[in-house]
Coordinates of C-alpha atoms in Angstrom, one line a residue:
R615 CA -37.3 3.5 47.5
Q616 CA -35.6 6.3 45.7
V617 CA -35.2 6.5 42.0
F618 CA -33.1 9.2 40.5
A619 CA -33.1 9.4 36.7
H620 CA -32.6 11.8 33.8
E621 CA -34.9 11.9 30.9
L622 CA -34.1 9.1 28.5
R623 CA -34.0 9.4 24.8
R624 CA -36.8 6.9 24.3
P625 CA -39.7 7.4 26.8
V626 CA -40.5 3.6 26.8
T627 CA -37.1 2.9 28.4
R628 CA -37.7 5.4 31.2
V629 CA -41.2 4.0 31.9
A630 CA -39.9 0.4 31.8
L631 CA -37.0 1.3 34.1
V632 CA -39.1 3.0 36.8
T633 CA -42.0 0.5 36.6
G634 CA -39.6 -2.5 36.5
L635 CA -37.7 -1.3 39.5
L636 CA -40.9 -0.8 41.6
L637 CA -42.2 -4.2 40.5
A638 CA -38.9 -5.9 41.3
G639 CA -38.9 -4.3 44.7
S640 CA -42.4 -5.4 45.5
L641 CA -42.0 -9.0 44.2
G642 CA -38.5 -9.7 45.5
G643 CA -38.6 -8.0 48.9
L644 CA -35.4 -6.2 48.0
K645 CA -34.7 -2.5 48.9
I646 CA -33.5 -0.2 46.2
V647 CA -31.3 2.2 48.2
H648 CA -30.2 4.2 45.1
A649 CA -30.9 4.1 41.4
E650 CA -29.7 6.7 38.9
V651 CA -28.9 7.3 35.3
I652 CA -25.7 9.4 35.2
G653 CA -25.4 11.7 32.1
E654 CA -28.2 9.9 30.4
G655 CA -29.0 9.9 26.8
P656 CA -27.2 10.5 23.5
S657 CA -25.5 13.7 24.7
R658 CA -23.3 11.5 26.9
I659 CA -23.1 8.8 24.3
A660 CA -22.1 11.3 21.6
D661 CA -19.7 13.5 23.3
A662 CA -18.1 12.7 26.7
Q663 CA -16.7 16.2 27.1
H664 CA -20.3 17.4 27.8
A665 CA -21.0 14.9 30.4
E666 CA -19.9 17.1 33.3
A667 CA -22.9 19.4 32.4
Q668 CA -25.3 16.6 33.2
E669 CA -26.7 16.9 36.8
K670 CA -28.2 14.1 38.9
T671 CA -31.9 15.0 39.4
S672 CA -34.7 13.3 41.3
A673 CA -37.4 11.6 39.3
T674 CA -39.8 14.4 40.0
D675 CA -37.3 16.8 38.3
V676 CA -37.1 14.9 35.0
D677 CA -39.2 17.4 33.1
A678 CA -37.2 20.3 34.5
A679 CA -34.0 18.7 33.5
A680 CA -35.2 18.1 29.9
A681 CA -36.3 21.7 29.7
Q682 CA -32.8 22.9 30.7
E683 CA -31.1 20.8 28.0
T684 CA -28.5 22.9 26.3
V685 CA -28.3 23.8 22.6
Q686 CA -25.1 21.7 22.3
E687 CA -26.9 18.7 23.9
R688 CA -29.7 19.0 21.4
A689 CA -27.2 19.1 18.6
D690 CA -25.6 15.9 19.9
N691 CA -29.0 14.2 19.9
R692 CA -29.4 14.7 16.1
A693 CA -29.7 11.8 13.8
G694 CA -26.4 11.4 11.9
H695 CA -24.1 12.0 14.9
P696 CA -21.2 9.6 14.4
T697 CA -21.9 7.6 17.6
V698 CA -25.6 7.5 17.2
S699 CA -25.2 6.5 13.5
A700 CA -22.8 3.8 14.4
I701 CA -25.2 2.3 16.9
D702 CA -28.1 2.4 14.5
K703 CA -26.1 0.7 11.8
A704 CA -24.9 -2.0 14.2
L705 CA -28.4 -2.7 15.5
T706 CA -29.7 -3.0 11.9
F707 CA -26.9 -5.4 11.1
L708 CA -27.8 -7.5 14.2
A709 CA -31.5 -7.6 13.4
A710 CA -30.7 -8.9 9.8
R711 CA -28.5 -11.6 11.2
Q712 CA -31.1 -13.4 13.3
R713 CA -31.7 -16.9 12.3
A714 CA -35.2 -18.4 11.6
D715 CA -35.2 -20.1 15.0
G716 CA -34.6 -16.8 16.8
S717 CA -30.9 -17.5 17.5
F718 CA -27.8 -15.5 16.5
G719 CA -24.4 -16.9 15.5
D720 CA -23.0 -18.6 12.4
D721 CA -22.7 -22.3 11.8
E722 CA -19.1 -22.3 12.9
R723 CA -20.1 -21.3 16.4
A724 CA -23.1 -23.6 17.0
N725 CA -21.9 -24.5 20.5
E726 CA -21.8 -20.8 21.5
R727 CA -25.0 -19.8 19.7
L728 CA -27.1 -19.6 22.9
A729 CA -24.7 -17.2 24.6
I730 CA -24.4 -15.1 21.4
T731 CA -28.2 -15.0 21.2
A732 CA -28.3 -13.8 24.8
V733 CA -25.7 -11.1 24.2
C734 CA -27.5 -9.9 21.0
G735 CA -30.8 -9.8 22.9
M736 CA -29.2 -7.6 25.6
A737 CA -27.9 -5.2 22.9
L738 CA -31.3 -4.8 21.4
L739 CA -32.8 -4.3 24.9
S740 CA -30.1 -1.7 25.6
A741 CA -31.3 0.3 22.6
G742 CA -34.7 0.7 24.1
S743 CA -36.8 -2.0 22.4
L744 CA -38.9 -4.4 24.4
P745 CA -40.5 -7.8 23.4
D746 CA -43.7 -5.9 22.7
N747 CA -42.6 -2.4 21.8
G748 CA -39.9 -0.8 19.7
P749 CA -38.2 -1.3 16.4
F750 CA -36.6 -4.6 17.4
D751 CA -39.5 -6.0 19.4
A752 CA -39.9 -9.1 17.2
Q753 CA -36.2 -9.9 17.3
I754 CA -36.2 -9.7 21.1
Q755 CA -39.2 -11.9 21.5
Q756 CA -37.8 -14.5 19.2
A757 CA -34.5 -14.5 21.0
T758 CA -36.3 -14.8 24.3
D759 CA -38.3 -17.8 23.1
Y760 CA -35.0 -19.4 21.9
V761 CA -33.3 -18.9 25.3
L762 CA -36.4 -20.1 27.2
D763 CA -36.5 -23.3 25.0
H764 CA -33.1 -24.2 26.3
V765 CA -33.9 -24.0 30.1
Q766 CA -33.3 -27.6 31.2
E767 CA -35.2 -29.3 34.0
G768 CA -32.6 -28.6 36.6
G769 CA -32.4 -24.9 35.7
L770 CA -29.2 -25.0 33.6
I771 CA -29.6 -22.9 30.4
A772 CA -27.5 -24.7 27.8
S773 CA -27.8 -25.9 24.2
S774 CA -25.1 -28.6 24.2
P775 CA -22.5 -30.2 26.5
G776 CA -20.0 -27.5 25.7
A777 CA -16.7 -26.8 27.5
A778 CA -18.1 -23.9 29.6
P779 CA -21.9 -24.1 30.1
M780 CA -21.7 -21.9 33.2
Y781 CA -20.6 -19.0 31.0
V782 CA -23.5 -19.6 28.7
H783 CA -25.8 -19.9 31.7
A784 CA -24.8 -16.6 33.1
Y785 CA -25.2 -14.7 29.8
A786 CA -28.6 -16.3 29.3
L787 CA -29.8 -15.6 32.8
R788 CA -28.8 -12.0 32.6
F789 CA -30.7 -11.5 29.3
L790 CA -33.8 -13.1 30.7
A791 CA -33.6 -11.0 33.9
E792 CA -33.1 -7.7 32.0
N793 CA -36.0 -8.8 29.7
H794 CA -38.2 -9.6 32.7
L795 CA -37.4 -6.4 34.5
A796 CA -38.8 -4.4 31.5
H797 CA -41.5 -6.8 30.4
P798 CA -42.6 -9.3 33.1
S799 CA -44.1 -12.6 32.2
P800 CA -44.8 -15.8 34.3
K801 CA -42.6 -17.9 31.9
T802 CA -39.5 -15.8 32.3
E803 CA -40.1 -15.5 36.1
K804 CA -40.2 -19.2 36.5
A805 CA -37.1 -19.7 34.3
I806 CA -35.2 -17.0 36.3
A807 CA -36.0 -18.7 39.6
Q808 CA -34.9 -22.1 38.3
S809 CA -31.7 -20.6 36.9
V810 CA -30.9 -18.8 40.1
E811 CA -31.4 -21.9 42.1
L812 CA -28.9 -23.8 39.8
I813 CA -26.2 -21.2 40.5
V814 CA -26.9 -21.1 44.2
K815 CA -26.8 -24.9 44.6
S816 CA -23.7 -25.3 42.4
Q817 CA -21.5 -22.9 44.4
N818 CA -18.7 -25.2 45.7
A819 CA -16.5 -25.4 48.7
M820 CA -14.1 -22.8 47.3
N821 CA -17.1 -20.4 47.4
G822 CA -17.0 -19.9 43.6
W823 CA -17.8 -21.5 40.3
R824 CA -16.0 -22.9 37.3
Y825 CA -17.0 -24.2 33.9
I826 CA -19.6 -26.8 34.9
P827 CA -22.1 -26.9 37.7
S828 CA -20.4 -29.8 39.4
S829 CA -16.9 -28.2 39.4
R830 CA -15.0 -28.5 42.6
D831 CA -12.6 -25.7 41.9
A832 CA -13.3 -22.1 40.9
D833 CA -11.9 -19.2 38.9
S834 CA -12.5 -15.5 39.2
S835 CA -13.9 -15.1 35.7
V836 CA -16.7 -17.6 35.9
T837 CA -17.4 -16.6 39.5
A838 CA -17.7 -12.9 38.5
C839 CA -20.1 -13.8 35.7
Q840 CA -22.4 -15.8 38.0
I841 CA -22.5 -12.8 40.4
V842 CA -23.4 -10.4 37.6
A843 CA -26.2 -12.8 36.5
L844 CA -27.5 -13.2 40.1
Q845 CA -27.6 -9.4 40.6
A846 CA -29.5 -9.0 37.3
A847 CA -32.0 -11.7 38.5
R848 CA -32.2 -9.9 41.9
R849 CA -33.1 -6.6 40.2
A850 CA -35.8 -8.5 38.3
G851 CA -37.4 -9.7 41.5
A852 CA -35.7 -13.1 42.1
R853 CA -34.6 -14.0 45.6
V854 CA -30.9 -14.5 45.9
P855 CA -29.4 -15.5 49.3
R856 CA -26.9 -12.8 50.5
E857 CA -24.8 -15.6 51.8
T858 CA -24.2 -16.8 48.3
I859 CA -23.0 -13.4 47.2
D860 CA -20.8 -12.8 50.3
R861 CA -19.1 -16.2 49.9
A862 CA -18.3 -15.4 46.3
I863 CA -17.0 -12.0 47.2
G864 CA -14.7 -13.7 49.7
Y865 CA -13.3 -15.9 47.0
L866 CA -12.7 -13.0 44.6
K867 CA -11.0 -11.1 47.4
R868 CA -8.5 -13.9 47.7
C869 CA -7.8 -13.6 44.0
Q870 CA -6.7 -9.9 44.3
K871 CA -3.0 -9.3 43.8
D872 CA -0.7 -6.7 45.3
D873 CA -1.1 -4.5 42.2
G874 CA -4.8 -4.3 42.7
G875 CA -5.8 -6.5 39.8
F876 CA -7.4 -10.0 40.0
A877 CA -5.8 -13.3 39.1
Y878 CA -7.6 -16.1 37.3
I879 CA -7.4 -18.4 40.3
D880 CA -6.5 -18.1 44.0
S881 CA -2.9 -19.1 43.5
P882 CA 0.4 -17.3 44.1
G883 CA 1.5 -18.1 40.6
S884 CA -1.5 -16.5 38.9
G885 CA -1.1 -12.9 37.9
S886 CA -3.5 -10.0 37.2
S887 CA -5.2 -9.3 33.9
V888 CA -7.5 -6.5 32.8
P889 CA -10.4 -8.6 31.4
R890 CA -10.7 -10.7 34.6
S891 CA -10.2 -7.6 36.8
A892 CA -12.9 -5.7 34.9
A893 CA -15.3 -8.7 35.3
V894 CA -14.6 -8.9 39.0
M895 CA -14.9 -5.1 39.6
S896 CA -18.2 -5.2 37.7
A897 CA -19.5 -8.0 40.0
L898 CA -18.3 -6.2 43.2
Y899 CA -19.9 -2.9 42.3
L900 CA -23.2 -4.6 41.3
S901 CA -23.1 -6.5 44.7
N902 CA -22.6 -3.3 46.6
A903 CA -19.5 -4.7 48.1
D904 CA -18.4 -2.8 51.2
D905 CA -14.6 -3.4 51.2
A906 CA -13.5 0.1 50.2
R907 CA -9.8 -0.8 50.1
M908 CA -10.4 -3.8 47.7
L909 CA -12.5 -1.6 45.4
A910 CA -10.0 1.3 45.4
K911 CA -7.1 -0.9 44.6
G912 CA -9.0 -2.6 41.8
L913 CA -10.2 0.7 40.3
T914 CA -6.6 2.0 40.3
Y915 CA -5.4 -1.1 38.5
L916 CA -8.1 -0.7 35.8
N917 CA -7.4 3.0 35.3
D918 CA -3.7 2.3 35.0
N919 CA -4.0 -0.6 32.6
A920 CA -7.3 -0.7 30.8
G921 CA -6.1 1.4 27.8
E922 CA -3.6 -1.3 26.7
Y923 CA -6.1 -3.6 25.1
Q924 CA -6.9 -3.6 21.4
V925 CA -9.7 -5.2 19.4
Q926 CA -7.6 -8.0 18.1
D927 CA -6.9 -9.1 21.7
A928 CA -8.8 -12.3 22.5
Y929 CA -10.7 -10.8 25.4
F930 CA -11.1 -7.2 24.2
F931 CA -14.9 -7.2 24.0
Y932 CA -15.2 -9.2 27.2
A933 CA -13.0 -6.6 29.0
Q934 CA -14.7 -3.5 27.6
Y935 CA -18.2 -5.0 28.3
H936 CA -17.4 -5.4 32.0
L937 CA -15.5 -2.1 32.1
S938 CA -18.7 -0.3 30.9
T939 CA -20.4 -1.5 34.2
A940 CA -17.4 -1.0 36.5
M941 CA -16.6 2.5 35.3
N942 CA -20.3 3.5 35.4
Y943 CA -20.5 2.5 39.0
A944 CA -17.1 4.0 39.9
G945 CA -18.3 7.5 39.0
D946 CA -18.7 10.0 36.2
E947 CA -15.0 11.0 36.1
H948 CA -13.8 7.5 35.7
F949 CA -16.5 6.7 33.2
R950 CA -15.9 9.7 31.0
R951 CA -12.2 9.0 30.7
W952 CA -12.8 5.3 29.8
Y953 CA -15.8 5.9 27.6
A954 CA -14.2 8.6 25.4
R955 CA -11.2 6.4 24.7
C956 CA -13.1 3.2 24.1
R957 CA -15.9 4.9 22.0
D958 CA -13.4 6.7 19.7
Y959 CA -11.5 3.5 19.2
L960 CA -14.6 1.4 18.4
L961 CA -15.8 3.9 15.9
T962 CA -12.6 3.5 13.9
M963 CA -12.9 -0.2 13.9
Q964 CA -16.5 -0.5 12.7
A965 CA -17.0 -2.1 9.2
A966 CA -19.0 -0.5 6.5
D967 CA -22.0 -2.9 7.1
G968 CA -22.2 -1.7 10.7
S969 CA -20.5 -4.7 12.3
W970 CA -17.4 -5.4 14.3
S971 CA -15.5 -8.6 13.9
H972 CA -13.2 -10.8 15.8
P973 CA -11.4 -13.9 14.4
Q974 CA -12.4 -16.1 17.4
L975 CA -15.8 -14.7 18.4
G976 CA -17.5 -13.7 15.1
S977 CA -19.4 -10.6 14.0
E978 CA -22.7 -11.1 15.9
Y979 CA -21.1 -11.4 19.3
S980 CA -18.6 -8.7 18.7
T981 CA -21.2 -6.3 17.3
A982 CA -23.6 -6.9 20.2
K983 CA -20.9 -6.3 22.7
A984 CA -19.9 -3.1 20.9
C985 CA -23.5 -1.9 21.0
I986 CA -23.8 -2.5 24.7
I987 CA -20.5 -0.7 25.3
L988 CA -21.5 2.3 23.2
L989 CA -24.9 2.5 24.8
S990 CA -23.5 2.2 28.3
P991 CA -24.1 5.9 29.2
R992 CA -27.8 5.0 29.1
Q993 CA -27.5 2.2 31.6
P994 CA -28.8 3.0 35.2
V995 CA -26.6 2.8 38.2
I996 CA -28.8 0.7 40.7
R997 CA -27.5 0.1 44.2
L998 CA -29.5 -2.5 46.0
S999 CA -29.4 -3.0 49.7
R1000 CA -27.0 -5.8 50.9
G1001 CA -29.8 -7.7 52.6

């Protein structure tokens, strides 16, 4: 197993990353073929134009890389830098919005509260806190307990018979998996295993998933979200059949259009869109998909079209959330171009209280997604073996 990483801003995050990867590898029988953090830390978060100065180093060279940090990079690390300040304000806003039961989300979005809680938990984890360490440790633990309390006997994570429980399930599973990777516990390990089994068993004859576990049809958005969740679970040590992933990739491949984007369903009348294409490309990269032509066409489509979306668009945060993963895996050049544009736009849209808002999704969900997006330069690129 090779782990390549730059020094992280918060040492606990680096320790959790390396320890978690080794633990996941030993528990799940997976092989980590490559893991890196490209342009790690606030220097890349704060100013994308300095990212090219960041070099990939081996884990044994972490101290040397830190010693060679430039004066400009140290300046970008300072408290009060616009991006760092925006993130800190947003995290403070989120922490104050947590409800007494550990959940996030206002009364108008009770049916989506579980998914919103999972996304908020992922945002706090992305900032470097853990359930037992960091400025938001209590909030993460309470959110974790809330999600765990909604794991049903059959493995579905849901709070109500809403219209799209598989979306909720995918967000909740990813949160639990990222939590478990950094802070393992028997309770989360059991919940992750049950939740993975639910996804594997509910894959239908079309080789994908849709809104409910018993769906007989599929769409690219729900299918991509299940793959992303399964890969997060796999990194956390869960066993995920490769056949499940390969079948799902086959379905997504049938949804790709001539322009390189991905349609909602496998149908001649369904056209490409950026949000769905971002989700699919995120899933493909995380799965270490080996169809180079499919990936190249999809990446070209995203590079050509991703700049058209604005925050008022219904799926803006969904699209940028998945783009943060897709572009990170596509490489530094693609990531820098996307991140600089998205970061600058998000900073202009932040409210005085540190939040972002959306008329359909609410401030907690939007703010959490914005935090994850702005923190995406910290996120590791982990390429697992296909076995």
